Short mmCIF file of C-alpha atoms in Angstrom, two decimals:
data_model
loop_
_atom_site.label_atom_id
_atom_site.label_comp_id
_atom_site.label_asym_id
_atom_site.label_seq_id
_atom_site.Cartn_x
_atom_site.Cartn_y
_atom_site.Cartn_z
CA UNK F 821 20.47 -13.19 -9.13
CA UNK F 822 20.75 -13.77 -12.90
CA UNK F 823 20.86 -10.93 -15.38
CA UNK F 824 17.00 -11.78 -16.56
CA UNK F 825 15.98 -12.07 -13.28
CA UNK F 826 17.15 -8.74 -12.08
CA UNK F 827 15.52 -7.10 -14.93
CA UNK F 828 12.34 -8.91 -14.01
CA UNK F 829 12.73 -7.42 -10.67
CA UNK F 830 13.38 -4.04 -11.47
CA UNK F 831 10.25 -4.06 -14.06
CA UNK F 832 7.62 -5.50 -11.60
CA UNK F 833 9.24 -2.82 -8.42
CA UNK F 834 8.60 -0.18 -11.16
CA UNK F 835 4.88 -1.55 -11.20
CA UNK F 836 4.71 -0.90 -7.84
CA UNK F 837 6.34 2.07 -7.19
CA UNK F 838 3.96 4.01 -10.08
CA UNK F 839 1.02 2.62 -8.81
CA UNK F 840 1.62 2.98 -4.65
CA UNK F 841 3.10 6.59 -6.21
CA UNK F 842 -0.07 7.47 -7.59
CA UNK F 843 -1.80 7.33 -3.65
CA UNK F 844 -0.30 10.33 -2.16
CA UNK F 845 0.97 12.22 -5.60
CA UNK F 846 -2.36 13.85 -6.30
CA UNK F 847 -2.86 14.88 -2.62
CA UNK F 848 -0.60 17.50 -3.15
CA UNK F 849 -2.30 19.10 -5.91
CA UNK F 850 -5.84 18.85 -4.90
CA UNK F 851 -6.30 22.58 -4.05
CA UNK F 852 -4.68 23.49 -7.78
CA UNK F 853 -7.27 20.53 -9.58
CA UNK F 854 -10.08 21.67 -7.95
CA UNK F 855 -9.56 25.34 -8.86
CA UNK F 856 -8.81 23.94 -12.41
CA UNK F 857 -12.04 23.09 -13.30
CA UNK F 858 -13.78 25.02 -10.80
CA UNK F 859 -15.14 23.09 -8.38
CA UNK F 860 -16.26 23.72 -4.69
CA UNK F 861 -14.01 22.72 -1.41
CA UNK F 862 -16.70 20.06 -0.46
CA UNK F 863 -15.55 18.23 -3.21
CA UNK F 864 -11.94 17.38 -1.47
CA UNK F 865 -12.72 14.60 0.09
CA UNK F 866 -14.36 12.27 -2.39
CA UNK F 867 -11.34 13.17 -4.43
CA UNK F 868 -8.35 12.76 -1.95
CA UNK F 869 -9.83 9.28 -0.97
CA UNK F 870 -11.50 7.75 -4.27
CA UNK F 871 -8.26 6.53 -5.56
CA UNK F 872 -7.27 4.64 -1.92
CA UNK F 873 -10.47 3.78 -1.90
CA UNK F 874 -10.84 1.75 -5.39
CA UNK F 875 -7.11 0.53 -4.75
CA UNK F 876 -7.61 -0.78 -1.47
CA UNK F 877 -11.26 -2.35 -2.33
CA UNK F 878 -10.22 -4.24 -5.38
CA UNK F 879 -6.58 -5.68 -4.54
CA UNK F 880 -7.96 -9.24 -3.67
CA UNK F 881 -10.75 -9.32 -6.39
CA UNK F 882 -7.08 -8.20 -8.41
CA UNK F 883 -5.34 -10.70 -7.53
CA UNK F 884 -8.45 -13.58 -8.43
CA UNK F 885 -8.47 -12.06 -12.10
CA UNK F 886 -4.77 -13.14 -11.95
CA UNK F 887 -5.04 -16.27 -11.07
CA UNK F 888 -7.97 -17.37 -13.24
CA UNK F 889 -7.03 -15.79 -16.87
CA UNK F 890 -3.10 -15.98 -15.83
CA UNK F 891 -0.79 -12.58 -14.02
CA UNK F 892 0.95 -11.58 -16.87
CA UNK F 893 -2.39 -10.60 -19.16
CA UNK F 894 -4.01 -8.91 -16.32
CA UNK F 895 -0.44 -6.79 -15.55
CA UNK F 896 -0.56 -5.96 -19.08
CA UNK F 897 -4.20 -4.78 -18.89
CA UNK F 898 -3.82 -2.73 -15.57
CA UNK F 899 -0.89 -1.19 -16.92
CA UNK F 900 -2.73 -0.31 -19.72
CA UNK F 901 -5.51 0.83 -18.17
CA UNK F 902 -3.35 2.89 -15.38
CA UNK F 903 -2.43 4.82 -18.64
CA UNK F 904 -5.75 5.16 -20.57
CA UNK F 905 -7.76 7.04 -17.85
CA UNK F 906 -4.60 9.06 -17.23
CA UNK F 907 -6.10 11.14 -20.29
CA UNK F 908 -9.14 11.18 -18.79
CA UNK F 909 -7.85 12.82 -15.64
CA UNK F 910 -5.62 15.13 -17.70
CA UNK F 911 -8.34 16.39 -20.10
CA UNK F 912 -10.93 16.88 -17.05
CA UNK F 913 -13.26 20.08 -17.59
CA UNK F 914 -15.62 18.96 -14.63
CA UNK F 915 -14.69 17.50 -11.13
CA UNK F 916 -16.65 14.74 -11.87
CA UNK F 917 -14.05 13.67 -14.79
CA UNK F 918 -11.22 14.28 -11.92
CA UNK F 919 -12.94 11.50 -9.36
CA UNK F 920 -13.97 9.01 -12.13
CA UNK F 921 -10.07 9.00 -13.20
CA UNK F 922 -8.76 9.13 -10.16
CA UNK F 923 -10.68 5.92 -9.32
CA UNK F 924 -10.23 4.12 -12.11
CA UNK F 925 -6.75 5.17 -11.59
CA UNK F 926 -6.87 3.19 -8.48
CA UNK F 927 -9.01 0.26 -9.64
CA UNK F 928 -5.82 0.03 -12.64
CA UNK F 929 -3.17 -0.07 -10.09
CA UNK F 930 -5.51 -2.61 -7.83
CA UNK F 931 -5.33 -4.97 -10.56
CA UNK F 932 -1.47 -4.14 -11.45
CA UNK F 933 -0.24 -5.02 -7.85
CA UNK F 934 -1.33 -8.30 -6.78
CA UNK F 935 -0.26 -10.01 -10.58
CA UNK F 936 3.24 -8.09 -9.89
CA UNK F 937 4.36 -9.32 -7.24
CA UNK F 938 3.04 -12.77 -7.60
CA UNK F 939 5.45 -13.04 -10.90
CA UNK F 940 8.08 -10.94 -8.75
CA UNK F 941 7.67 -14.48 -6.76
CA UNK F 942 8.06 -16.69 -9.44
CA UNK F 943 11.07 -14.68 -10.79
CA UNK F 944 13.28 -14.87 -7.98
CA UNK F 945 12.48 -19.08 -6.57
CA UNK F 946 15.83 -19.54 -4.76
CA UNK F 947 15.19 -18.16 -0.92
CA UNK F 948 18.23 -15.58 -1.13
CA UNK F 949 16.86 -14.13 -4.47
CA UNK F 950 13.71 -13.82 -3.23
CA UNK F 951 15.25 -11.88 0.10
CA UNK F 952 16.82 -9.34 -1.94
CA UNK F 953 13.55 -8.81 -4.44
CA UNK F 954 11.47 -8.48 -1.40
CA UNK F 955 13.41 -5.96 -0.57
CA UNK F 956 13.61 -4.45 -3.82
CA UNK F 957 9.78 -4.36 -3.70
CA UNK F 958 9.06 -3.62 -0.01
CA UNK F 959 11.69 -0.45 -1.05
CA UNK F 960 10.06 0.40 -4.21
CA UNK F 961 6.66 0.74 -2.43
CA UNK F 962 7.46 2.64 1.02
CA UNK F 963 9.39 4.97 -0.53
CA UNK F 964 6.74 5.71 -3.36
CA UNK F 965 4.32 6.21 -0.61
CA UNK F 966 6.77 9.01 0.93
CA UNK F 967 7.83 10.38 -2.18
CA UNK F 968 4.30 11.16 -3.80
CA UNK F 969 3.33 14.15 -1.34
CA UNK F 970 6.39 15.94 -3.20
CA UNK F 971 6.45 14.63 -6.78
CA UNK F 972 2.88 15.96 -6.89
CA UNK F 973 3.86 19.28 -5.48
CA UNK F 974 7.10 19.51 -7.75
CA UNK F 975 4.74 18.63 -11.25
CA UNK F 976 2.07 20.86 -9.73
CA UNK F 977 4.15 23.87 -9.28
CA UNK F 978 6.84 23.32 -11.70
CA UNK F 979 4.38 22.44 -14.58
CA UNK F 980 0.70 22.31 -13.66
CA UNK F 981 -1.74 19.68 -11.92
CA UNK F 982 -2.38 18.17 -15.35
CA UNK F 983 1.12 16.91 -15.52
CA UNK F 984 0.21 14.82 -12.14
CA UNK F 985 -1.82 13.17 -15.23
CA UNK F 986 0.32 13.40 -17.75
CA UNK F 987 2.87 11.60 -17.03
CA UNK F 988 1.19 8.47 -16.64
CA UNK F 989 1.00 8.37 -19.94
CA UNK F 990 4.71 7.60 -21.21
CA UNK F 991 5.26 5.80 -17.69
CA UNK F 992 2.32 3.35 -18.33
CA UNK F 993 3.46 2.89 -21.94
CA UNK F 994 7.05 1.95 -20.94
CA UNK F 995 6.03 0.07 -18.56
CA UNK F 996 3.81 -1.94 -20.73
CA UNK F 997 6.32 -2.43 -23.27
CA UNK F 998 8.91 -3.18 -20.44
CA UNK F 999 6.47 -6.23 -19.03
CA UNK F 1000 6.21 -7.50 -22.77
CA UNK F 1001 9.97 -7.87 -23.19
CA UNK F 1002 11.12 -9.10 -19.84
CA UNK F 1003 8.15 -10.99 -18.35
CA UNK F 1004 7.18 -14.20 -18.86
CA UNK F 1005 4.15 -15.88 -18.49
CA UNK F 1006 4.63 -18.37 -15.46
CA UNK F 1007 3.63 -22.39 -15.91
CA UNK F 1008 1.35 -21.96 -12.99
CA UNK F 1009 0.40 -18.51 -14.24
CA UNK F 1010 -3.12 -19.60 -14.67
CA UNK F 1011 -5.89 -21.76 -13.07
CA UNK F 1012 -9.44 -22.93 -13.06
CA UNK F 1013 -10.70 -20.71 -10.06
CA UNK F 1014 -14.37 -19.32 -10.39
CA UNK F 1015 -14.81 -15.70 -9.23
CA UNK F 1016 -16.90 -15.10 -6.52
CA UNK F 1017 -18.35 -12.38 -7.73
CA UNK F 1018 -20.38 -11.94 -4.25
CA UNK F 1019 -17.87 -12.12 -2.27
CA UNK F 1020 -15.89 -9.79 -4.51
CA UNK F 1021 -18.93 -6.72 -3.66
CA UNK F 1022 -19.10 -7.52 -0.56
CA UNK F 1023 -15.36 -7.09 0.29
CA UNK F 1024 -14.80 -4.14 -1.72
CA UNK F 1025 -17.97 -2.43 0.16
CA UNK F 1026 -16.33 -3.58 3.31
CA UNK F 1027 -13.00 -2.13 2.27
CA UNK F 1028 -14.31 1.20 0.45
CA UNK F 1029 -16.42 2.39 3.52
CA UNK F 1030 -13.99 1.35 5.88
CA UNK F 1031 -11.58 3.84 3.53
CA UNK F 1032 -13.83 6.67 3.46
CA UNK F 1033 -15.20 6.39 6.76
CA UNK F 1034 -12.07 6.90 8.58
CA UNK F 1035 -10.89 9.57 6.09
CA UNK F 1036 -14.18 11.13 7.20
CA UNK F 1037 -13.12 11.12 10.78
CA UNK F 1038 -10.37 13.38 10.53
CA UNK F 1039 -13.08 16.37 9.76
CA UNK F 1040 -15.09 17.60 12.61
CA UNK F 1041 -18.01 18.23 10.62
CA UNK F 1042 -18.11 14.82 9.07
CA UNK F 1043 -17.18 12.43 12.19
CA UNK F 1044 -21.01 11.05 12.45
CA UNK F 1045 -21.30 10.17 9.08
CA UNK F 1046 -17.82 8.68 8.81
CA UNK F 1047 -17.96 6.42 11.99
CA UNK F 1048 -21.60 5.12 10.56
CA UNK F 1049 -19.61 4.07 7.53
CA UNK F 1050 -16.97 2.15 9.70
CA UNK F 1051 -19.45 0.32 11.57
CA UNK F 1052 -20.90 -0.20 7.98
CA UNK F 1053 -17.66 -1.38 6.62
CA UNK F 1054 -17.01 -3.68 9.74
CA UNK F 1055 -20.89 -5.05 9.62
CA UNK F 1056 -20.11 -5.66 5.68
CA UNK F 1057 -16.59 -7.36 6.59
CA UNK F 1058 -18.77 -9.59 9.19
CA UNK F 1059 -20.85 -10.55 6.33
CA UNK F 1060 -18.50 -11.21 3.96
CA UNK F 1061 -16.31 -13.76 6.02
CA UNK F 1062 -19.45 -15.64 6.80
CA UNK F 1063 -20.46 -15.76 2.71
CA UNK F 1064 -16.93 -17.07 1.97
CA UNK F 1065 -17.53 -19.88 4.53
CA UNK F 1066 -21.05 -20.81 2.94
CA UNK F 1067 -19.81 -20.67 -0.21
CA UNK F 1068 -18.79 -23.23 -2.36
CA UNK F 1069 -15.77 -21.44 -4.60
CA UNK F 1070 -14.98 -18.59 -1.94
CA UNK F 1071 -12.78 -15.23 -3.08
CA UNK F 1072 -10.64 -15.61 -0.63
CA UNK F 1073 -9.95 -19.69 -0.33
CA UNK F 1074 -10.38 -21.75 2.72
CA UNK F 1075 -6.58 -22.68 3.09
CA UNK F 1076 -5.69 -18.73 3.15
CA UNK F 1077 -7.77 -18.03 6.35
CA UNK F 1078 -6.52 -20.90 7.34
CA UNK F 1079 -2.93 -20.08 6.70
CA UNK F 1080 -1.11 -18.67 10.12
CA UNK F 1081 1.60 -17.01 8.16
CA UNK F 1082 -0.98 -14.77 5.48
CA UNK F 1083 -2.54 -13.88 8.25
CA UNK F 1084 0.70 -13.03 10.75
CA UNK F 1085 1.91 -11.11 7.52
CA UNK F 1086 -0.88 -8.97 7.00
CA UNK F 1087 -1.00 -8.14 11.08
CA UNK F 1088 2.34 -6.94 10.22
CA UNK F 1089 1.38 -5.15 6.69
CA UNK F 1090 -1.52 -3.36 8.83
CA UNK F 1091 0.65 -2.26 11.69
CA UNK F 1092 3.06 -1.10 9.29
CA UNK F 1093 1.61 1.81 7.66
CA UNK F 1094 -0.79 2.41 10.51
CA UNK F 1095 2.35 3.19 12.48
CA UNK F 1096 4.07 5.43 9.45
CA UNK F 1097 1.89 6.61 7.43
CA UNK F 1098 0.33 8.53 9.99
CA UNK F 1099 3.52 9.48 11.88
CA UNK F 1100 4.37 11.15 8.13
CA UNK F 1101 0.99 12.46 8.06
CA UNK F 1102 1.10 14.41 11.46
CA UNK F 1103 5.03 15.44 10.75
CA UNK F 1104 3.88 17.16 7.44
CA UNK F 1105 1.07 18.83 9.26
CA UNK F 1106 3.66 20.05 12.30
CA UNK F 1107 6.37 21.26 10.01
CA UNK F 1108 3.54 23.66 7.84
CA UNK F 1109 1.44 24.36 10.79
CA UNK F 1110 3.82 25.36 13.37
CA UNK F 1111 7.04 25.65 11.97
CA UNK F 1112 5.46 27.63 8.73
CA UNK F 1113 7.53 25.09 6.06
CA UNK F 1114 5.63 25.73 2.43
CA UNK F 1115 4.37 21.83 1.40
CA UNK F 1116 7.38 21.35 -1.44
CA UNK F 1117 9.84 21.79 2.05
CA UNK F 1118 7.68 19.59 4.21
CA UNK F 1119 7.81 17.20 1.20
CA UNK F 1120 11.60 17.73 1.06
CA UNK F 1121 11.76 17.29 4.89
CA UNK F 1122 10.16 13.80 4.38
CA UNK F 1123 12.87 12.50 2.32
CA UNK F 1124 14.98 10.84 4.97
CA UNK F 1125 11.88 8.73 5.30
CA UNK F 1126 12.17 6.99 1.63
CA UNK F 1127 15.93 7.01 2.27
CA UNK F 1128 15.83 4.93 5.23
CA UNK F 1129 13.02 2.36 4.01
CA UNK F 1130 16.25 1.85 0.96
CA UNK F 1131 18.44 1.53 3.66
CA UNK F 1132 16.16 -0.74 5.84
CA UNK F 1133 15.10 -3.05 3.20
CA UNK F 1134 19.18 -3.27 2.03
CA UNK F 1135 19.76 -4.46 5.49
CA UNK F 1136 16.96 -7.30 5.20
CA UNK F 1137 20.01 -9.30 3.27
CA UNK F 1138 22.55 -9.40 6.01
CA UNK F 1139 20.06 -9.90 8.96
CA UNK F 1140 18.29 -12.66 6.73
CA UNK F 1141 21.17 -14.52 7.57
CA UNK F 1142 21.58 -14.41 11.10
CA UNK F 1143 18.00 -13.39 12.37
CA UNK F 1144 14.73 -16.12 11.57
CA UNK F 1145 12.14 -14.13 9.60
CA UNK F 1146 9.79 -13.14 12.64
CA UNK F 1147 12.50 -11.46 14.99
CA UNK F 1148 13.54 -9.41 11.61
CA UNK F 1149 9.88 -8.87 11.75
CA UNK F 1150 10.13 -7.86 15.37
CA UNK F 1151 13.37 -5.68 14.71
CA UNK F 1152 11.79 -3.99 11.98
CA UNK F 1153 8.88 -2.78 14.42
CA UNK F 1154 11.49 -2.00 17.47
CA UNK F 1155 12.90 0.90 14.61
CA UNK F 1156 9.66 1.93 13.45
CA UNK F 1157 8.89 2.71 17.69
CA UNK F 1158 11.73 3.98 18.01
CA UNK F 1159 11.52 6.13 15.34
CA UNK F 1160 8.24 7.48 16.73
CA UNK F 1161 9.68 8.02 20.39
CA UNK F 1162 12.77 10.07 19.07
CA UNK F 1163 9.83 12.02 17.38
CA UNK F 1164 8.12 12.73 20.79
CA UNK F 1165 11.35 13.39 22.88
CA UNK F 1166 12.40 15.95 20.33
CA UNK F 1167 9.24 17.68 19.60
CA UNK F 1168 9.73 21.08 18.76
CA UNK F 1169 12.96 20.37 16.70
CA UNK F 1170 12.83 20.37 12.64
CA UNK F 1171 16.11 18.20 12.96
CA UNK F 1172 14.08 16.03 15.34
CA UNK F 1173 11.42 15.43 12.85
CA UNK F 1174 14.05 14.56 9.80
CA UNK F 1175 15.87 12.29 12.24
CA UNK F 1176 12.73 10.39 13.56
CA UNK F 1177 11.12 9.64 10.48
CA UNK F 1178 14.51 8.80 9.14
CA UNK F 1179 14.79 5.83 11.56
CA UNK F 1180 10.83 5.11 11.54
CA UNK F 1181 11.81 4.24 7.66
CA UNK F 1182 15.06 1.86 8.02
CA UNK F 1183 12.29 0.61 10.82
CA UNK F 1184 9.45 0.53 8.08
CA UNK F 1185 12.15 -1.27 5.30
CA UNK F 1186 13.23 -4.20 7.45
CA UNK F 1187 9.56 -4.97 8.87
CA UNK F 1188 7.91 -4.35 5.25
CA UNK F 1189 10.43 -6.99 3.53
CA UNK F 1190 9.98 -9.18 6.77
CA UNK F 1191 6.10 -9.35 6.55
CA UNK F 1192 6.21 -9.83 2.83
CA UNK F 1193 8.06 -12.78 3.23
CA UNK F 1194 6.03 -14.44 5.73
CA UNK F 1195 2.93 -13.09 4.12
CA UNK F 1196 4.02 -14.95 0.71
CA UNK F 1197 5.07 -18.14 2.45
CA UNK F 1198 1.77 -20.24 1.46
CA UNK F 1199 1.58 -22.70 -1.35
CA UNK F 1200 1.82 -21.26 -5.23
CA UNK F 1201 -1.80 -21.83 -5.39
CA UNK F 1202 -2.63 -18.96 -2.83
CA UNK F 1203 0.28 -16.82 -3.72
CA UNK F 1204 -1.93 -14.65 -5.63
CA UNK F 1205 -4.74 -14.43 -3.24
CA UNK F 1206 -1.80 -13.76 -0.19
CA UNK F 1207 -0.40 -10.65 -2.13
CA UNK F 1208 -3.97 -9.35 -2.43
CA UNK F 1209 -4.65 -9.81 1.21
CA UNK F 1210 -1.15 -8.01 2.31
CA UNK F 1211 -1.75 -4.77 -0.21
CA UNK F 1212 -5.13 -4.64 1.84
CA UNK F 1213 -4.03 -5.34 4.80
CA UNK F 1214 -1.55 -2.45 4.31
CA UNK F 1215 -4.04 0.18 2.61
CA UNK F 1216 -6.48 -0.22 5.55
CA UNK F 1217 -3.44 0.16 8.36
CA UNK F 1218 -2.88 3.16 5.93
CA UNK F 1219 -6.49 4.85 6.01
CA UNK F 1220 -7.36 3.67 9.90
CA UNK F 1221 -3.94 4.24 11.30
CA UNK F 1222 -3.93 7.78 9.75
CA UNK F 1223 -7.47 8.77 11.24
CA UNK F 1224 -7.21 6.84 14.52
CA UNK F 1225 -4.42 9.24 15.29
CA UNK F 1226 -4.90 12.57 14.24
CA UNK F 1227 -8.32 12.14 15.45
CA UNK F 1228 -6.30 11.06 18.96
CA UNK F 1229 -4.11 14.35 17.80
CA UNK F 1230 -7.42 16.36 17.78
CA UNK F 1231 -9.31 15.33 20.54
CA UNK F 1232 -6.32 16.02 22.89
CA UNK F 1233 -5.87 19.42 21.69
CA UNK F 1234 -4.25 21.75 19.39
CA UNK F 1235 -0.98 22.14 21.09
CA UNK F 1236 2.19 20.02 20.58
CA UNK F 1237 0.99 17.02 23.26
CA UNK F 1238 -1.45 16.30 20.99
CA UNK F 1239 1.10 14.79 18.45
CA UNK F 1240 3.33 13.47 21.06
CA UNK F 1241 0.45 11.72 22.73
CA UNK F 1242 -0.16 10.18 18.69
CA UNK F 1243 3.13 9.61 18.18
CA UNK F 1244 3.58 7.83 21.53
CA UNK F 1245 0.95 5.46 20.54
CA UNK F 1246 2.29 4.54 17.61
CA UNK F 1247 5.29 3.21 19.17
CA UNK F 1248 3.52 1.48 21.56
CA UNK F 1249 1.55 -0.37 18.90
CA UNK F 1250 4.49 -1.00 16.71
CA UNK F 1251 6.67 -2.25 20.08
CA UNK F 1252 4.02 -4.60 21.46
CA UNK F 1253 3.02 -6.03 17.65
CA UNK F 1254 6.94 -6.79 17.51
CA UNK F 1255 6.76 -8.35 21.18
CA UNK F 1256 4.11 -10.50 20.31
CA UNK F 1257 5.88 -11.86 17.20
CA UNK F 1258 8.84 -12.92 19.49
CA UNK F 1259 6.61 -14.78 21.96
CA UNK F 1260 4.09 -16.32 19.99
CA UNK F 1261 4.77 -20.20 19.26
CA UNK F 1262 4.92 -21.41 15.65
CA UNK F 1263 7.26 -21.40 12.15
CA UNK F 1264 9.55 -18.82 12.45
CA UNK F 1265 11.46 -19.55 9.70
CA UNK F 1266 10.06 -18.99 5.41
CA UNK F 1267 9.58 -22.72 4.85
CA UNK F 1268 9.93 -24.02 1.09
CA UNK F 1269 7.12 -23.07 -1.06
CA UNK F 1270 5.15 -25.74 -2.02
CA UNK F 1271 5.10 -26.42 -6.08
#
């Protein structure tokens, strides 16, 4: 990879690690913001889901901006943007001031992430470049995801909550001036699409409720409510894929629901962080709740995870070569099972916990780069459109997978078979997604994109 392409790589990975980063690093310090500026416990969770929720909802409508007034302005604004109502958030007085930054926040980074990795694309054209910036981004982004629950405890109890805020602020302007000397704008950067502005409500309703509803579910008190805003999500889902076939410029073009390999991707993107982002969510609660480890050690405990995605996505290069992209897919899922399983037959062991999430990340690293790459393998024209779809795809495996099994936690009780019963079905869904990638018929292999 040339010298200008590997800083183009390294910029665009930085993209996405700050904005995945910014997901899970205010989590941490919600109990210290909302005794900042005073504001009850029934406020928690509008704020821990309003930034998932604007991130996840506006990804595709993202990625649409790109393509129609070109990748490289809209990076620049949502980098921009990502560090403008950073002040807001680190000058709030009122709670409301915390939730409207922490959504804009995630509207910023919605518009940031599709553009990114679309030039991230374009960057790397030759098929072993791209490999190894896949992995750089597939990396970048599990292991921000990991590492957030403990950068925002570190800032929070090193500094203060603000500084979860505040350092947005230099970040975003680095970064800005880092996309303005390294990027360029792409000769297909831009194109005469018409937003579908429609379509573009109706999906982010769709995604939104489907986002809060299942965040909902995880409180006993709120279950009713939150399952009537899945079924609303789904109903507005239902609606909006039969708008974008009436339609006559759709958000989401004809040729990408048509395409077999966006939509084997995002299966894979879903399954993904539904399988690991709730097997990190249930270890953090077992380590504090039965094992007594303070949140910074739980954090700390998580590590291994964002060390293995490194090492998983490093290993995407050497099985690129011998494996076609769907069994890497496949063998990427067989370590994020098995990762879950050494979880269950250890429960009860802190070692147990570091060693399963450890190999539920090189798992997580080798299926995240393989789904990428089949995700992405569509003409350039949808490229933008695809990486919208996958970011969705893997926000919503994030926010369902997460409540579908600590509800499944809850329901069976209390005690430790609770997890293991969770856990258990995790690798069952991760296994039987990676079996059905080996037997179903079709391209196996990232065909040439098509200029």
């Amino acid at each position: 990879m040339a010298g200008g392409s590997r800083r183009a790589v390294a910029v665009l990975c930085g993209i996405q690690f700050v904005d995945v980063l910014g997901v899970t690093s205010g989590i941490t310090a919600l109990p210290a913001m909302l005794a900042g500026v005073s504001a009850p416990a029934a406020a928690t969770p509008v704020l821990a889901t309003v930034y998932a929720m604007f991130f996840g909802g506006l990804l595709v409508l993202g990625a649409r901006l790109g393509d129609r007034y070109g990748h490289r302005r809209v990076l620049l604004l949502g980098c921009t943007a990502f560090a403008l109502v950073s002040l807001i958030g680190a000058s709030a007085q009122e709670v409301i001031q915390l939730v409207a930054a922490r959504g804009l926040q995630g509207a910023a980074a919605a518009i940031s992430v599709p553009s990114a990795l679309r030039l991230l694309l374009d960057a790397s054209p030759d098929p072993d470049e791209r490999r190894g910036a896949l992995a750089a981004w597939s990396a970048s982004g599990a292991a921000a995801g990991a590492l957030g629950l403990l950068v925002g405890g570190v800032l929070t109890d090193v500094l203060d909550w603000r500084a979860v805020f505040w350092v947005n602020v230099p970040v975003g302007i680095a970064l800005i001036v880092a996309v303005r000397l390294v990027i360029t704008r792409s000769a297909g950067d831009r194109e005469a699409v018409r937003l579908d502005l429609t379509g573009a409500a109706l999906l982010t309703g769709a995604v939104m409720a489907l986002i809060v509803g299942a965040s909902a579910l995880e409180n006993p008190h709120a279950r009713v409510a939150g399952g009537l805003l899945v079924v609303a999500g789904l109903a507005a889902g239902a609606v909006f894929v039969a708008h974008q076939r009436r339609v006559r410029a759709p958000l989401v073009p004809r040729a990408a629901f048509a395409s077999a390999n966006l939509r084997t991707g995002t299966v894979v993107s879903f399954v993904n962080t539904a399988t690991t982002s709730s097997t990190g969510v249930l270890a953090t609660l077992s380590l504090q709740q039965e094992f007594g480890v303070s949140a910074v050690g739980a954090g700390f405990a998580l590590v291994p995870f964002s060390l293995g995605v490194v090492v998983g996505s490093a290993l995407t290069r050497p099985l690129g070569a011998r494996l076609r992209v769907r069994r890497m897919a496949a063998t990427g899922l067989a370590g994020i099972a098995a990762g879950n399983l050494l979880l269950v037959v250890t429960y009860g062991s802190i070692a147990g916990v570091v060693a399963g999430v450890a190999v539920a990340g090189i798992g997580l690293g080798i299926a995240s780069v393989a789904g990428t790459a089949i995700g992405t393998d569509v003409a350039d024209t949808l490229s933008g459109t695809a990486s919208g779809v996958l970011n969705t795809g893997a926000q919503l495996g994030t926010a369902l997978g997460v409540a579908a099994l600590l509800l499944l936690a809850a329901t069976i009780g209390e005690t430790g078979s609770g997890t293991a019963v969770a856990w258990a079905v995790a690798a069952a869904l991760a296994g039987l997604t990676g079996v059905a990638l080996l037997t179903r018929t079709g391209a196996d292999t990232v065909a040439a994109r098509q200029e």
